[in-house]
Amino acid sequence: MDLTIDTCFLPHDDPDASLAFYRDILGFEVRNDVGSGRMRWITLGPVGQPGTSILLAPPAVDPGVTDEERRTIAEMMAKGTYGWLMLATPDLDGTFERVQASTAEVVQEPIDQPYGVRDCAFRDPAGNLIRVKELR
């Protein structure tokens, strides 16, 4: 098989805040922005990597999702346990400083992990956990 990862999904509950975070803080380029109000689907990706995207989407909009499931998803998003993403950079300290200077919630400062990576973690405006590891 010849497969690539094209797009991954993260939920948002405030499209403007999420867009500002991924575009203005992390520096991703906007590739598509459809819908209106809170019902927006925003596709972003790293500059120079057109084959990899993140789709920020409203959670639980599928008609097959029950009201109880919607409540569970909302609770998990509020706790920061619903969505997460792993990013990588050659400049972990610089990336951390830029994110820390924003309004993002820092979960973990850069640290050498016992399993061999150096990384940090923070939450995006929707509560999604974003881990960033240092490329070595």
Coordinates of C-alpha atoms in Angstrom, one line a residue:
M1 CA 0.0 0.0 0.0
D2 CA 1.0 3.6 -0.6
L3 CA -0.8 5.7 2.0
T4 CA -0.2 9.2 3.4
I5 CA -1.8 11.1 6.2
D6 CA -3.8 13.9 4.4
T7 CA -6.0 15.5 7.0
C8 CA -6.5 15.0 10.7
F9 CA -9.5 16.4 12.6
L10 CA -9.7 18.5 15.7
P11 CA -12.9 19.9 17.2
H12 CA -13.4 23.6 17.9
D13 CA -16.0 25.5 19.9
D14 CA -14.9 29.0 18.8
P15 CA -13.7 29.1 15.2
D16 CA -12.3 32.6 15.4
A17 CA -10.2 31.8 18.5
S18 CA -9.0 28.5 17.0
L19 CA -8.2 30.2 13.6
A20 CA -6.2 32.9 15.4
F21 CA -4.3 30.3 17.4
Y22 CA -3.3 28.0 14.5
R23 CA -2.7 30.8 12.0
D24 CA -1.3 33.6 14.1
I25 CA 0.5 31.7 16.9
L26 CA 1.6 28.5 15.2
G27 CA 2.0 30.0 11.7
F28 CA -0.2 27.6 9.8
E29 CA -1.6 28.7 6.5
V30 CA -5.4 28.7 6.0
R31 CA -6.4 26.4 3.1
N32 CA -10.1 26.5 3.3
D33 CA -12.8 28.2 5.6
V34 CA -16.4 27.2 4.9
G35 CA -19.6 27.7 6.8
S36 CA -20.6 30.6 9.1
G37 CA -20.8 31.4 12.8
R38 CA -19.8 28.5 15.0
M39 CA -20.6 26.0 12.1
R40 CA -17.3 26.5 10.3
W41 CA -14.9 24.0 8.9
I42 CA -11.4 25.4 8.7
T43 CA -8.6 23.6 7.0
L44 CA -5.0 24.7 7.9
G45 CA -1.6 23.3 7.4
P46 CA 2.1 23.9 7.8
V47 CA 3.6 26.3 5.2
G48 CA 5.5 24.3 2.6
Q49 CA 3.7 21.0 3.4
P50 CA 0.6 21.1 1.1
G51 CA -0.1 17.4 1.6
T52 CA -0.7 17.6 5.4
S53 CA -3.7 19.4 6.9
I54 CA -5.6 19.9 10.1
L55 CA -9.4 20.3 9.8
L56 CA -10.9 22.3 12.6
A57 CA -14.6 21.4 12.8
P58 CA -17.6 21.9 15.0
P59 CA -18.0 18.8 17.3
A60 CA -20.9 16.4 17.3
V61 CA -22.7 17.8 14.3
D62 CA -23.4 14.4 12.7
P63 CA -27.1 13.6 12.9
G64 CA -26.3 10.2 14.3
V65 CA -24.8 11.6 17.5
T66 CA -27.2 11.5 20.4
D67 CA -27.8 14.3 22.9
E68 CA -26.1 12.3 25.6
E69 CA -23.1 11.8 23.3
R70 CA -23.0 15.6 22.6
R71 CA -22.9 16.3 26.3
T72 CA -20.1 13.8 26.8
I73 CA -18.1 15.4 23.9
A74 CA -18.7 18.8 25.4
E75 CA -17.5 17.6 28.8
M76 CA -14.4 16.0 27.3
M77 CA -13.6 19.1 25.4
A78 CA -13.9 21.2 28.5
K79 CA -11.5 18.8 30.3
G80 CA -9.1 18.7 27.4
T81 CA -9.5 15.0 26.9
Y82 CA -11.3 14.8 23.6
G83 CA -8.8 15.8 20.9
W84 CA -5.0 15.9 20.7
L85 CA -2.2 16.4 18.2
M86 CA 1.5 15.8 18.1
L87 CA 3.7 18.3 16.2
A88 CA 7.5 18.4 15.7
T89 CA 10.0 21.3 15.4
P90 CA 13.7 21.7 15.3
D91 CA 13.4 24.7 17.6
L92 CA 11.4 23.5 20.6
D93 CA 12.4 26.3 22.9
G94 CA 11.6 29.0 20.4
T95 CA 8.2 27.4 19.7
F96 CA 7.5 27.1 23.4
E97 CA 8.3 30.8 24.0
R98 CA 6.0 31.9 21.2
V99 CA 3.1 29.8 22.4
Q100 CA 3.7 30.7 26.1
A101 CA 3.6 34.4 25.2
S102 CA 0.0 33.8 23.8
T103 CA -3.1 33.0 25.7
A104 CA -2.6 29.3 25.3
E105 CA -2.7 27.2 28.5
V106 CA 0.7 25.6 29.1
V107 CA 0.4 22.0 30.2
Q108 CA 4.1 21.1 30.3
E109 CA 7.3 23.1 29.8
P110 CA 10.0 21.6 27.6
I111 CA 11.5 18.6 29.2
D112 CA 13.6 15.6 28.3
Q113 CA 11.3 12.5 28.6
P114 CA 12.6 9.2 29.9
Y115 CA 11.5 7.6 26.6
G116 CA 14.0 9.6 24.6
V117 CA 12.2 12.7 23.3
R118 CA 12.2 16.3 24.4
D119 CA 8.8 17.9 24.3
C120 CA 6.3 20.3 25.7
A121 CA 2.5 20.5 25.8
F122 CA -0.3 23.1 25.8
R123 CA -4.0 23.4 25.0
D124 CA -5.5 25.2 22.0
P125 CA -8.6 27.4 22.5
A126 CA -11.0 24.4 22.4
G127 CA -9.0 22.5 25.0
N128 CA -7.3 20.1 22.6
L129 CA -3.9 18.9 23.8
I130 CA -1.1 19.9 21.6
R131 CA 2.3 18.2 22.2
V132 CA 5.4 19.5 20.4
K133 CA 8.5 17.3 20.2
E134 CA 11.9 18.5 19.3
L135 CA 13.4 17.0 16.0
R136 CA 16.9 15.7 16.6

